[in-house]
Short mmCIF file of C-alpha atoms in Angstrom, two decimals:
data_model
loop_
_atom_site.label_atom_id
_atom_site.label_comp_id
_atom_site.label_asym_id
_atom_site.label_seq_id
_atom_site.Cartn_x
_atom_site.Cartn_y
_atom_site.Cartn_z
CA UNK A 1297 -0.74 7.34 -8.14
CA UNK A 1298 -2.27 6.94 -11.61
CA UNK A 1299 -1.80 10.96 -11.87
CA UNK A 1300 1.53 10.38 -11.24
CA UNK A 1301 1.97 7.72 -13.89
CA UNK A 1302 -0.40 9.88 -16.93
CA UNK A 1303 2.28 12.48 -15.96
CA UNK A 1304 4.86 10.70 -16.55
CA UNK A 1305 3.25 8.92 -19.67
CA UNK A 1306 2.66 12.45 -21.27
CA UNK A 1307 5.65 14.24 -20.42
CA UNK A 1308 6.68 16.96 -22.71
CA UNK A 1309 9.74 15.22 -24.00
CA UNK A 1310 10.03 11.88 -25.05
CA UNK A 1311 13.45 10.77 -23.21
CA UNK A 1312 11.34 11.89 -20.04
CA UNK A 1313 8.57 9.91 -21.07
CA UNK A 1314 10.84 6.85 -21.14
CA UNK A 1315 12.74 7.94 -17.85
CA UNK A 1316 9.40 8.17 -16.78
CA UNK A 1317 8.70 4.67 -16.97
CA UNK A 1318 11.99 3.36 -15.15
CA UNK A 1319 10.44 5.34 -12.42
CA UNK A 1320 7.09 3.02 -12.67
CA UNK A 1321 9.32 0.02 -11.73
CA UNK A 1322 10.92 1.40 -8.93
CA UNK A 1323 8.39 2.65 -7.33
CA UNK A 1324 6.53 -0.96 -8.00
CA UNK A 1325 9.06 -2.50 -6.58
CA UNK A 1326 9.06 0.05 -3.40
CA UNK A 1327 5.21 -0.66 -3.37
CA UNK A 1328 6.40 -4.19 -3.08
CA UNK A 1329 8.65 -3.97 -0.11
CA UNK A 1330 12.00 -3.63 -1.87
CA UNK A 1331 14.43 -0.78 -2.62
CA UNK A 1332 16.86 -0.58 -5.32
CA UNK A 1333 19.85 1.41 -4.41
CA UNK A 1334 18.68 4.83 -4.94
CA UNK A 1335 22.50 6.29 -6.09
CA UNK A 1336 22.99 2.87 -7.98
CA UNK A 1337 22.74 3.25 -12.04
CA UNK A 1338 19.81 1.39 -14.06
CA UNK A 1339 21.51 -1.65 -14.41
CA UNK A 1340 22.59 -1.99 -10.52
CA UNK A 1341 18.56 -1.10 -9.95
CA UNK A 1342 17.76 -3.69 -12.50
CA UNK A 1343 19.73 -6.51 -11.23
CA UNK A 1344 17.78 -5.98 -7.64
CA UNK A 1345 14.76 -6.30 -9.73
CA UNK A 1346 15.68 -9.51 -11.18
CA UNK A 1347 16.76 -11.20 -7.75
CA UNK A 1348 13.79 -9.78 -5.75
CA UNK A 1349 10.98 -10.80 -8.52
CA UNK A 1350 11.57 -13.66 -9.89
CA UNK A 1351 8.75 -13.68 -12.64
CA UNK A 1352 9.45 -9.58 -13.50
CA UNK A 1353 11.07 -10.90 -16.93
CA UNK A 1354 8.16 -13.76 -17.58
CA UNK A 1355 6.14 -11.73 -19.63
CA UNK A 1356 8.69 -11.22 -22.42
CA UNK A 1357 10.41 -8.03 -21.28
CA UNK A 1358 13.17 -8.52 -19.47
CA UNK A 1359 14.26 -5.53 -16.44
CA UNK A 1360 17.94 -5.38 -17.86
CA UNK A 1361 16.50 -4.24 -21.39
CA UNK A 1362 14.49 -1.46 -19.91
CA UNK A 1363 17.35 -0.03 -17.52
CA UNK A 1364 19.34 0.09 -21.01
CA UNK A 1365 16.74 1.49 -23.26
CA UNK A 1366 16.25 4.27 -20.36
CA UNK A 1367 20.01 5.15 -20.36
CA UNK A 1368 19.86 5.05 -24.24
CA UNK A 1369 17.23 7.48 -24.80
CA UNK A 1370 18.28 9.75 -21.38
CA UNK A 1371 22.04 10.05 -22.27
CA UNK A 1372 21.97 8.76 -26.14
CA UNK A 1373 21.36 11.06 -29.07
CA UNK A 1374 18.24 12.33 -30.94
CA UNK A 1375 14.75 11.16 -29.01
CA UNK A 1376 12.86 7.93 -29.26
CA UNK A 1377 9.80 7.86 -31.25
CA UNK A 1378 6.37 7.76 -30.35
CA UNK A 1379 6.23 3.82 -31.32
CA UNK A 1380 9.33 3.46 -29.21
CA UNK A 1381 8.39 4.94 -26.73
CA UNK A 1382 5.08 3.13 -26.53
CA UNK A 1383 6.87 -0.55 -27.32
CA UNK A 1384 9.19 0.76 -23.85
CA UNK A 1385 5.78 1.25 -21.59
CA UNK A 1386 4.16 -2.33 -22.84
CA UNK A 1387 7.44 -3.83 -21.53
CA UNK A 1388 7.12 -1.87 -18.22
CA UNK A 1389 3.95 -3.01 -17.66
CA UNK A 1390 4.76 -6.44 -18.52
CA UNK A 1391 7.73 -5.96 -15.95
CA UNK A 1392 5.41 -4.27 -13.00
CA UNK A 1393 3.06 -7.44 -14.01
CA UNK A 1394 5.54 -10.11 -13.16
CA UNK A 1395 6.82 -8.34 -10.21
CA UNK A 1396 3.40 -8.52 -8.68
CA UNK A 1397 2.91 -12.53 -9.72
CA UNK A 1398 6.34 -12.97 -7.88
CA UNK A 1399 5.08 -11.90 -4.57
CA UNK A 1400 1.85 -13.48 -2.74
CA UNK A 1401 -1.72 -12.32 -2.71
CA UNK A 1402 -1.31 -9.88 0.37
CA UNK A 1403 2.14 -8.40 -0.22
CA UNK A 1404 0.27 -7.43 -3.64
CA UNK A 1405 -2.78 -5.89 -1.33
CA UNK A 1406 -0.52 -4.17 0.56
CA UNK A 1407 1.62 -2.54 -2.43
CA UNK A 1408 -1.79 -1.39 -4.28
CA UNK A 1409 -2.45 0.76 -0.72
CA UNK A 1410 0.72 1.46 0.14
CA UNK A 1411 2.39 4.89 0.30
CA UNK A 1412 5.86 4.55 -0.23
CA UNK A 1413 6.27 5.33 -3.67
CA UNK A 1414 4.42 8.09 -2.90
CA UNK A 1415 7.25 9.62 -0.65
CA UNK A 1416 10.63 11.48 -1.96
CA UNK A 1417 13.04 8.95 -2.44
CA UNK A 1418 15.71 8.77 0.53
#
């Protein structure tokens, strides 16, 4: 999981780094037992995150903001700056931490050892 995270963070294209951050959020959800719609939009996936993980937005970053920024970076004109990417990944880490705080200790522990996010998306 760490190798996958590092490759996403260091992707060649700046937009791919931002998209990789969103993938980290989705992988955390899968490891914690929630499967947002694979074929859904990032906005729909963010709605699932907010509904299933009540503390996901408690650390100053909202999953909806992350979804919107990822869409803007991938589909919008230009590329995000290094500073914008760093800010985005801080938000990713905040949302992931909030997701972990939303579940019990044993669910968090199972999430650490879960291999669900390593399997291909269905």
